[in-house]
Each structure stands twice: as structure tokens, then as C-alpha cells.
mmCIF file of C-alpha atoms in Angstrom:
data_model
loop_
_atom_site.group_PDB
_atom_site.id
_atom_site.type_symbol
_atom_site.label_atom_id
_atom_site.label_comp_id
_atom_site.label_asym_id
_atom_site.label_seq_id
_atom_site.Cartn_x
_atom_site.Cartn_y
_atom_site.Cartn_z
ATOM 1 C CA MET A 25 0.114 -0.299 0.278
ATOM 2 C CA TYR A 26 1.513 3.790 -1.077
ATOM 3 C CA ASN A 27 1.392 6.667 0.449
ATOM 4 C CA THR A 28 0.438 9.862 -1.292
ATOM 5 C CA ARG A 29 3.739 10.614 -1.415
ATOM 6 C CA GLY A 30 4.413 7.147 -3.054
ATOM 7 C CA TYR A 31 1.620 7.689 -5.664
ATOM 8 C CA SER A 32 3.027 10.821 -6.895
ATOM 9 C CA PHE A 33 6.302 9.923 -7.166
ATOM 10 C CA ILE A 34 5.415 6.811 -9.743
ATOM 11 C CA VAL A 35 3.283 9.590 -11.622
ATOM 12 C CA GLU A 36 6.317 12.046 -11.761
ATOM 13 C CA TYR A 37 8.823 9.116 -12.738
ATOM 14 C CA VAL A 38 6.481 8.311 -15.276
ATOM 15 C CA LEU A 39 5.652 11.487 -17.127
ATOM 16 C CA ARG A 40 9.570 12.132 -16.490
ATOM 17 C CA GLY A 41 9.747 13.429 -20.295
ATOM 18 C CA ILE A 42 6.692 15.775 -20.533
ATOM 19 C CA TYR A 43 7.595 17.216 -17.105
ATOM 20 C CA ARG A 44 11.476 17.703 -17.734
ATOM 21 C CA THR A 45 12.573 16.167 -14.623
ATOM 22 C CA LYS A 46 16.111 15.378 -13.297
ATOM 23 C CA GLU A 47 17.220 12.936 -11.167
ATOM 24 C CA LYS A 48 19.934 14.298 -8.679
ATOM 25 C CA ASP A 49 21.238 11.619 -6.106
ATOM 26 C CA THR A 50 18.280 10.445 -4.337
ATOM 27 C CA TYR A 51 15.519 13.059 -5.056
ATOM 28 C CA VAL A 52 13.536 14.023 -8.218
ATOM 29 C CA GLU A 53 13.656 17.760 -9.325
ATOM 30 C CA SER A 54 10.874 18.834 -11.682
ATOM 31 C CA TYR A 55 10.965 22.331 -13.662
ATOM 32 C CA ASP A 56 7.494 23.821 -15.214
ATOM 33 C CA VAL A 57 8.158 25.038 -18.075
ATOM 34 C CA SER A 58 4.845 27.181 -17.987
ATOM 35 C CA ASN A 59 6.283 28.633 -14.757
ATOM 36 C CA LEU A 60 8.825 30.243 -16.530
ATOM 37 C CA ILE A 61 6.306 32.140 -19.366
ATOM 38 C CA TYR A 62 4.076 33.156 -16.373
ATOM 39 C CA GLN A 63 7.495 34.815 -14.475
ATOM 40 C CA GLY A 64 8.319 36.216 -17.460
ATOM 41 C CA LEU A 65 4.820 38.055 -17.589
ATOM 42 C CA GLU A 66 4.833 39.194 -14.235
ATOM 43 C CA ILE A 67 8.380 40.695 -14.588
ATOM 44 C CA LEU A 68 6.733 42.318 -17.607
ATOM 45 C CA PHE A 69 3.838 43.835 -15.868
ATOM 46 C CA LYS A 70 5.338 45.063 -13.031
ATOM 47 C CA LYS A 71 7.993 46.711 -14.865
ATOM 48 C CA LEU A 72 4.774 48.111 -16.698
ATOM 49 C CA SER A 73 2.772 49.283 -14.278
ATOM 50 C CA CYS A 74 5.655 50.916 -12.368
ATOM 51 C CA PHE A 75 6.066 53.194 -15.486
ATOM 52 C CA LEU A 76 2.633 53.732 -15.835
ATOM 53 C CA SER A 77 2.547 54.825 -12.173
ATOM 54 C CA LYS A 78 5.850 56.641 -12.048
ATOM 55 C CA TYR A 79 5.435 59.032 -15.643
ATOM 56 C CA ILE A 80 2.120 58.678 -17.124
ATOM 57 C CA MET A 81 -0.210 58.822 -13.997
ATOM 58 C CA ASN A 82 1.512 60.927 -11.532
ATOM 59 C CA GLY A 83 -0.912 63.507 -10.241
ATOM 60 C CA ASN A 84 -2.723 63.610 -13.383
ATOM 61 C CA LEU A 85 -6.520 62.744 -13.340
ATOM 62 C CA ASN A 86 -7.164 62.434 -16.844
ATOM 63 C CA TYR A 87 -4.639 59.996 -17.500
ATOM 64 C CA TYR A 88 -5.960 58.040 -14.425
ATOM 65 C CA ILE A 89 -9.324 58.168 -15.529
ATOM 66 C CA ALA A 90 -8.181 56.958 -18.931
ATOM 67 C CA TYR A 91 -6.410 54.330 -17.548
ATOM 68 C CA ILE A 92 -9.463 52.719 -15.233
ATOM 69 C CA ILE A 93 -11.726 52.982 -18.138
ATOM 70 C CA ALA A 94 -9.270 51.036 -20.758
ATOM 71 C CA MET A 95 -8.925 48.547 -17.803
ATOM 72 C CA PHE A 96 -11.885 47.749 -17.254
ATOM 73 C CA ILE A 97 -12.411 47.599 -21.640
ATOM 74 C CA ILE A 98 -9.788 45.253 -21.461
ATOM 75 C CA ALA A 99 -11.503 42.949 -18.589
ATOM 76 C CA LEU A 100 -14.260 42.735 -20.465
ATOM 77 C CA PHE A 101 -12.855 41.607 -23.167
ATOM 78 C CA VAL A 102 -10.830 38.908 -21.661
ATOM 79 C CA PHE A 103 -13.609 37.893 -19.314
ATOM 80 C CA LYS A 104 -16.061 37.892 -22.714
ATOM 81 C CA LEU A 105 -18.716 39.559 -20.058
#
């Protein structure tokens, strides 16, 4: 009888080609390819929001309102409401 870790290790071992796992010594290390994409997007959007807040919307109410309306419209398209 296997515990939860035993079952997950078997699945990780069988799917090691898809998950791109590498075995070092006595443990399995897995790399999630999609996580790298999300980390890159996170860095991009943090830099973009920093730029927008410092240079475009700093003290100008018109730009801030336009930004809020644009984000609302983008959210409508993304979530298809």
C-alpha cells in the first residue's frame, strides 16, 4: 500500500519526459515550463505598471481615469462579459 507521496512519485517518474525532470542523487527535481512564462509575464507587467504609475499617471487625473476605463474595457474582453 502506497501513501500519497508514493503515488505522486510514480506519476512523476513515468511522466519525467513531459515534466522535464532530472534525477540528482536520490530525489527528483521537476521544472515547470509554463511557470517560466508566467514569471516572465509577471516581471513585464510589474515594470509596465511601475512605468505607468511614475511617468504617465503621476498627478494627472485625466490619465488616471483613462487608465481605469481602459483596464475595465480590457477586462470585459478578457472575461467575455
